[in-house]
Coordinates of C-alpha atoms in Angstrom, one line a residue:
X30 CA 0.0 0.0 0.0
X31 CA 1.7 3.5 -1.4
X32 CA 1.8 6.2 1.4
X33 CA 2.5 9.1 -1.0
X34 CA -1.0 10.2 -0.1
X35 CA 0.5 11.0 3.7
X36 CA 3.4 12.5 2.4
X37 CA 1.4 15.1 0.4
X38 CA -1.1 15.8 3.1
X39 CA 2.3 16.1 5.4
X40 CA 3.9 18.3 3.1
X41 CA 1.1 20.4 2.1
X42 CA 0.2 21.2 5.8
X43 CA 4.1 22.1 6.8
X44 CA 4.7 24.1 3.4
X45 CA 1.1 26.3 3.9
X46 CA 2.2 27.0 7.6
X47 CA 5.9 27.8 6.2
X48 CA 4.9 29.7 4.2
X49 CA 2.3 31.8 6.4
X50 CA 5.5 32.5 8.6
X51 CA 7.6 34.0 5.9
X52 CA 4.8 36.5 5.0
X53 CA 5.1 38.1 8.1
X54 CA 8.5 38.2 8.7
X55 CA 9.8 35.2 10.2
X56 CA 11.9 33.6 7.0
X57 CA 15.7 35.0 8.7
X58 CA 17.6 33.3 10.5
X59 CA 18.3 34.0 14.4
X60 CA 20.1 32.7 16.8
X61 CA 21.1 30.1 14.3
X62 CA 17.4 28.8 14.1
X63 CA 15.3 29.1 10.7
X64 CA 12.0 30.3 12.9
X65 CA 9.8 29.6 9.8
X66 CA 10.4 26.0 9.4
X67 CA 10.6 25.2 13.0
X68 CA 7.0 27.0 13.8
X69 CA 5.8 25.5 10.6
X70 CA 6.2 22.0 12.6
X71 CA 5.2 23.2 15.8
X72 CA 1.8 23.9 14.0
X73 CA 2.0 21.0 12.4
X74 CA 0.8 19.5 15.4
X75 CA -1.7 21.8 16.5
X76 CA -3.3 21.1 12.8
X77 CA -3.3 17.6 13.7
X78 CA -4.7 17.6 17.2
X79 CA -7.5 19.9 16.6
X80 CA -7.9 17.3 14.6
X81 CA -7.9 14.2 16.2
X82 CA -9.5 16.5 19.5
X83 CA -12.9 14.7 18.8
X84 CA -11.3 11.2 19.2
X85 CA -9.3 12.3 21.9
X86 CA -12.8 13.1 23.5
X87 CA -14.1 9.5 22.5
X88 CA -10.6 8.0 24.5
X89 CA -11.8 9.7 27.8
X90 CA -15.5 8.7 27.8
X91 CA -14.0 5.3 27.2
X92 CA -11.7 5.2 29.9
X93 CA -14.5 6.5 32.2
X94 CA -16.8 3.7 30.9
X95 CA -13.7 1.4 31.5
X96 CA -13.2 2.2 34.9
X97 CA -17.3 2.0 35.3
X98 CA -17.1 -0.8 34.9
X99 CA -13.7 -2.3 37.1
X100 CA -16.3 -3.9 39.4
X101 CA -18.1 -6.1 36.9
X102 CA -14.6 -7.0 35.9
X103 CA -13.5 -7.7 39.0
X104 CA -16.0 -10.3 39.8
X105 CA -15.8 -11.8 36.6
X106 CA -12.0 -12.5 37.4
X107 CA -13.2 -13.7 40.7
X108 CA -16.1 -16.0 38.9
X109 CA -14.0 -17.6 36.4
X110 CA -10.7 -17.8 38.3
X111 CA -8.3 -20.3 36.4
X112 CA -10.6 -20.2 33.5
X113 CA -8.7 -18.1 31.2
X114 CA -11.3 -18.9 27.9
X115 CA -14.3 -18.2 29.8
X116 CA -13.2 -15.4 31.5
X117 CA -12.2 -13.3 27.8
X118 CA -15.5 -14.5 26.7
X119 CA -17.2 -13.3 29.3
X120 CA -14.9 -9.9 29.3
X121 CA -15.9 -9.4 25.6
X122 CA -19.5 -10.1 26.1
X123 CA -19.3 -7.4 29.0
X124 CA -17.5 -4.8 27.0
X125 CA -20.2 -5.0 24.2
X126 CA -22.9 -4.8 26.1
X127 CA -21.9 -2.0 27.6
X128 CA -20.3 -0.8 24.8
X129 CA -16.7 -0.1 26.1
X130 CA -14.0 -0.2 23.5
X131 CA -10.4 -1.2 25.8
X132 CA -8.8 -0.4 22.7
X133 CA -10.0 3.1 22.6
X134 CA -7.4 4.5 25.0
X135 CA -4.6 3.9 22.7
X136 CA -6.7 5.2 19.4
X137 CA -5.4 8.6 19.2
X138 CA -1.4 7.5 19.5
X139 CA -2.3 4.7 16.8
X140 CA -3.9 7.2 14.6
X141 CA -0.8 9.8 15.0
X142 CA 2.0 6.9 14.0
X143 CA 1.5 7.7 9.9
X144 CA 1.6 11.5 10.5
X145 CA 5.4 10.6 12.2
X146 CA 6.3 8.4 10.0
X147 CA 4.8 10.7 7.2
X148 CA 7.0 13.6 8.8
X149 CA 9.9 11.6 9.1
X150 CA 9.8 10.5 5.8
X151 CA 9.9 14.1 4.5
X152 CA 12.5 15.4 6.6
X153 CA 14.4 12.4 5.4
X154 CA 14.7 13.5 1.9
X155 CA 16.3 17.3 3.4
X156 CA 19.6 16.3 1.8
X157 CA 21.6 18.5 -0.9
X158 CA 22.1 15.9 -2.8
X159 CA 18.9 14.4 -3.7
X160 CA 17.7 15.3 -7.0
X161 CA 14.2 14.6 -6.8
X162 CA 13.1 18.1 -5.0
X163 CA 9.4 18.4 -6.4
X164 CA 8.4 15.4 -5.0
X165 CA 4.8 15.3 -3.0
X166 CA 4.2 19.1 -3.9
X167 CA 7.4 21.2 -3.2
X168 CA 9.1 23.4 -5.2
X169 CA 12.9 23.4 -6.0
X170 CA 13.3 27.0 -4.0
X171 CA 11.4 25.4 -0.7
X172 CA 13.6 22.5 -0.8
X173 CA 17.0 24.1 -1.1
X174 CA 15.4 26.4 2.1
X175 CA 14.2 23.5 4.2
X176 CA 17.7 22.0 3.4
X177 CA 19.5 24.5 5.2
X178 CA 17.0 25.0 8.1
X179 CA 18.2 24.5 11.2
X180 CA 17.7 25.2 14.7
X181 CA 20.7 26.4 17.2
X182 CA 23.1 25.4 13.8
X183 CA 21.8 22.2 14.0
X184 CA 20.3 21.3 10.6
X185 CA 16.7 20.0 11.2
X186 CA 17.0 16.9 9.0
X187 CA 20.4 15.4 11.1
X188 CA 19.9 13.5 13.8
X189 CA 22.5 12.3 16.7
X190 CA 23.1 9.2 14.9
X191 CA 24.1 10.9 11.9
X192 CA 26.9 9.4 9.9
X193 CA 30.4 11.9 9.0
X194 CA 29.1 11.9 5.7
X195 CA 25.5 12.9 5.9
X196 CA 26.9 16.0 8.6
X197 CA 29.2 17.0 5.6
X198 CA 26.6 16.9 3.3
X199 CA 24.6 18.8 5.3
X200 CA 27.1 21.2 6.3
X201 CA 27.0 20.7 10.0
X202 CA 29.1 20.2 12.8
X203 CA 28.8 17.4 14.7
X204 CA 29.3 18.3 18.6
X205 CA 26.3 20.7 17.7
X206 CA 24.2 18.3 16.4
X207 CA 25.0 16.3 18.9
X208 CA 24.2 18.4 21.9
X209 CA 21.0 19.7 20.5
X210 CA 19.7 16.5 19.1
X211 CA 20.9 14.9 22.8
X212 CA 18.8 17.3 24.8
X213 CA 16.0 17.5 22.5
X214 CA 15.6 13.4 23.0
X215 CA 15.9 13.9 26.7
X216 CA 12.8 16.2 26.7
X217 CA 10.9 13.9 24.5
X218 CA 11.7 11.0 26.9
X219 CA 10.9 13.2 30.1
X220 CA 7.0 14.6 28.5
X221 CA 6.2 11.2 27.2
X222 CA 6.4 10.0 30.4
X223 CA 4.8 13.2 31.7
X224 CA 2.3 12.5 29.6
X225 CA 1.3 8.7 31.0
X226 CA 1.6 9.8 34.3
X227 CA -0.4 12.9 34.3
X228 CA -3.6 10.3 32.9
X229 CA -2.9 7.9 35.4
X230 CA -2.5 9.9 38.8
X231 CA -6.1 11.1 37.6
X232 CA -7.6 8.0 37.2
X233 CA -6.0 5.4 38.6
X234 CA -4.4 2.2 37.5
X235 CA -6.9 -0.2 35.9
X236 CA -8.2 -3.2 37.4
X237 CA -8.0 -5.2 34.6
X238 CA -4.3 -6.8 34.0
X239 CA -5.0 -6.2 30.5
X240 CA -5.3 -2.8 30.6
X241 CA -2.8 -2.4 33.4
X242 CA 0.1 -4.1 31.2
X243 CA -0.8 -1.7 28.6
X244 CA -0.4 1.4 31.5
X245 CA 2.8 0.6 32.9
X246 CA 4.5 -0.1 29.0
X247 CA 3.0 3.7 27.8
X248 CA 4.5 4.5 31.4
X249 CA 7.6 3.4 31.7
X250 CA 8.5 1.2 28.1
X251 CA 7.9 3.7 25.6
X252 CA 10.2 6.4 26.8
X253 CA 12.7 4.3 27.6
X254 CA 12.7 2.9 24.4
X255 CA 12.9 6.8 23.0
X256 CA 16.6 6.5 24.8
X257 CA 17.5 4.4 21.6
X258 CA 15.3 5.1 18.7
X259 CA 15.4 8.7 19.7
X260 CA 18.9 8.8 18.0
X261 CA 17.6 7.9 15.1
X262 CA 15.2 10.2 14.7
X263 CA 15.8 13.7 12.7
X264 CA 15.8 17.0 14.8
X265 CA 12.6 18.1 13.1
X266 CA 10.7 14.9 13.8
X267 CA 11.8 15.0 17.6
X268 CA 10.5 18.7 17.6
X269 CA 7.1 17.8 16.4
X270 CA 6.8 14.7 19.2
X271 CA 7.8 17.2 21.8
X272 CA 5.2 19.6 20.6
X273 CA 2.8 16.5 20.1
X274 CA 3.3 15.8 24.2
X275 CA 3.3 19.6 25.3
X276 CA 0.1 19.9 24.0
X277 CA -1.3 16.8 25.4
X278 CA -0.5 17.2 28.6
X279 CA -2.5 21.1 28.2
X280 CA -5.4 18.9 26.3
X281 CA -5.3 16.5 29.1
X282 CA -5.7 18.8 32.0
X283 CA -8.2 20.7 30.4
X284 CA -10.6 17.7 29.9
X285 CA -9.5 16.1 33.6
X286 CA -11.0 19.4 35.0
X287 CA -14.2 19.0 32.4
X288 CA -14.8 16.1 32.8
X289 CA -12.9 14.6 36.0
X290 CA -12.9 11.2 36.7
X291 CA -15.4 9.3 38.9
X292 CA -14.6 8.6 42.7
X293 CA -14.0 5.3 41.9
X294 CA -10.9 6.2 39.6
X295 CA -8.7 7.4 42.6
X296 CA -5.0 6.3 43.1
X297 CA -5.3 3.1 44.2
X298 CA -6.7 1.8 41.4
X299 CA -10.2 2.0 41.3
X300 CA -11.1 2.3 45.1
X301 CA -12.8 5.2 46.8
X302 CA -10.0 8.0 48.6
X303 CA -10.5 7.6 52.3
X304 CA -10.8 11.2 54.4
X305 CA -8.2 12.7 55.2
X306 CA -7.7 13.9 59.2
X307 CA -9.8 12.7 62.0
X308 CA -13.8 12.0 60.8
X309 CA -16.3 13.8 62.6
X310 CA -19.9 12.0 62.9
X311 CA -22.7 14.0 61.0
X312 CA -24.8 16.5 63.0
X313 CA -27.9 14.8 63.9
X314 CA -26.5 11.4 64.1
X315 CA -28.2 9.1 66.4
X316 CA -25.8 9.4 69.6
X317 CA -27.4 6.0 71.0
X318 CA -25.7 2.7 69.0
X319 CA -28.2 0.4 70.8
X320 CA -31.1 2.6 70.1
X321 CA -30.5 4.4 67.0
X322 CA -34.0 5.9 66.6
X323 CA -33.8 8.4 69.6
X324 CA -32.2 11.2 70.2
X325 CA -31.1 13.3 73.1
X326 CA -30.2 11.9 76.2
X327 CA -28.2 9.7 77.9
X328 CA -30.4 6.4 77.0
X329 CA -31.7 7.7 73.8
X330 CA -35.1 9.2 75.0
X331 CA -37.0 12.0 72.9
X332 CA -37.4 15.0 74.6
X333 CA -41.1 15.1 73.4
X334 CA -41.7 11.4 74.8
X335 CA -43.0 11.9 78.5
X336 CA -41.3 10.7 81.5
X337 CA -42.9 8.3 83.7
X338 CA -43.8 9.3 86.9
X339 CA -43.3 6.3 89.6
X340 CA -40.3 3.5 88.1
X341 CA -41.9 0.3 86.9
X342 CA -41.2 -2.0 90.0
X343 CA -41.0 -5.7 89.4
X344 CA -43.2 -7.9 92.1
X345 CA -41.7 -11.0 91.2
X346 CA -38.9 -10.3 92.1
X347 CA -39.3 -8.3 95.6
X348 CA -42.1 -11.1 96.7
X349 CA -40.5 -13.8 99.0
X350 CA -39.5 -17.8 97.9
X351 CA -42.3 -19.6 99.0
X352 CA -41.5 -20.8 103.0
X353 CA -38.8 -17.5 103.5
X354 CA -39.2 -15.4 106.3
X355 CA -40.3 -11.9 105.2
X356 CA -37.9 -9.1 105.5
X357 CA -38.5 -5.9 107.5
X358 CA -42.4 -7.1 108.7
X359 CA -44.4 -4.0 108.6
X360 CA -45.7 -2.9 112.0
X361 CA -48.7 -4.7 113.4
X362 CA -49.3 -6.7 110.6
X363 CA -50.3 -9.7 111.9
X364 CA -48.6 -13.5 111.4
X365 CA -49.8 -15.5 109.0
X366 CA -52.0 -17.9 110.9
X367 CA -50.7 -22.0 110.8
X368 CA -53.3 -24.1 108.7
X369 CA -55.0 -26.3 111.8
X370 CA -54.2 -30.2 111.8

């Protein structure tokens, strides 16, 4: 399957912004940075994410239905315990009934990948000697420009892997490249992982250990992976992914105060936060445990129930055993008189 259509949209959207930028003022070069090209792929990204922002809405009602329904999940896991066929069936059956999509979370980074590799692909081709410079809409006069674009002297199609031959083609000096390329990958590592964790102190690790493998690898796999592939990357591509995370993290925290996440979704994974400090009982709280429907008083008796007057005396209990002695006789009663023979 040809890509060419991606490298035309890629191209068309980077050489309109370019373009834009030049008309008012911004084609010079300062501070050894080619402002023009560099803000053409910063809004690069914000053409694609005000793009993708409606499926970027459709991944966080998703993970909210996901975390919905941790519960249901939870006791299916409980349910079918050692039952591994039976248990996905059961967890497929749940998610469409519900209509929950698992994969949903990872839909807008999946639908990014051929805008990278579109990107890269261009950005790849920024070499003197290629011949072919109308390809996928440029002109001969934008390519020679974007050639020599660079930012901080380091030309934005070398990268920290780049071989002595491709810097001298490109004119460039390698400790530059180096350095800039080096601490442009280190910010790319640091606000992809930014990134993860900003979504997952808001709404908790998932339940499922599905969706839990799939957290900790866009938490701690990808940018470590970034350490190595990052080199390989060329300075304009690792601009646009550090863009690409800078604004997530702002779209993230705008939609996490929108539309924050259910109690459920707290750190610990799903569970409700406990209070804080010492809890105080409600105001009007039954004060009696043992008789929880009255109020006010030591025993739990209404105020507007009246008191009685005299105390309930048992006689069972004060009259004698049958053939005891009475206690404390009352004066000039007289003694019970023997039955005769």
């Amino acid at each position: 399957m040809s890509l060419d259509w991606i490298y035309y949209a890629i191209s068309w959207i980077l050489l309109r912004w370019q373009s834009l930028w030049s008309s008012i003022g911004m084609d010079g070069k300062f501070l050894g940075t080619n402002w023009s090209w560099v803000l053409a792929i910063v809004f690069l990204v914000v053409t694609v994410r005000v793009i993708l922002f409606p499926v970027f809405v459709k991944q966080i009602k998703s993970q909210r239905a996901m975390q919905a329904l941790q519960p249901k999940v939870k006791a299916l896991q409980e349910k079918h315990k050692g039952d591994r066929e039976t248990l996905q069936k059961e967890m497929m059956e749940l998610y469409k009934t519900e209509k929950a999509n698992p994969l949903m979370g990872c839909l807008p980074m999946f639908l990014q990948i051929p805008v990278f590799l579109g990107l890269f692909h261009v950005l790849r081709r920024l070499n003197p000697s290629n011949t072919q410079t109308t390809l996928y809409g440029w002109t001969t006069d934008q390519f020679r420009d974007a050639t020599h674009a660079s930012l901080f002297n380091a030309p934005l199609a070398s990268k920290f892997g780049s071989t002595a031959q491709e810097l001298t083609a490109l004119q460039a000096n390698s400790a530059t490249v180096k350095i800039v390329a080096g601490v442009l990958v280190l910010i790319m590592m640091t606000t992809t992982y930014a990134t993860s964790r900003q979504m997952i102190l808001k709404t908790g690790w998932a339940e499922d250990p599905q969706q839990k493998m799939i957290q900790r690898l866009m938490l701690y796999g990808i940018p470590l992976s970034l350490l190595v592939s990052g080199s390989l990357f060329p300075i304009g591509v690792i601009i646009y992914w550090v863009t690409n995370n800078l604004f997530t993290l702002a779209q993230q925290q705008w939609v996490l105060r929108k539309f924050p996440p259910p109690p459920m979704a707290g750190k610990g994974g799903g569970s409700p936060a406990k209070p804080s400090g010492p809890t105080k009982k409600p105001t009007g709280a039954p004060k009696n445990p043992v008789q929880p429907g009255r109020t006010g008083g030591l025993f739990g008796r209404n105020k507007a129930q009246a008191e009685p007057e005299t105390p309930v005396v048992d006689t069972k209990k004060l009259a004698p055993r049958p053939g005891a002695k009475p206690v404390n006789p009352k004066k000039g009663a007289r003694p019970a008189s023997k039955p005769k023979g």
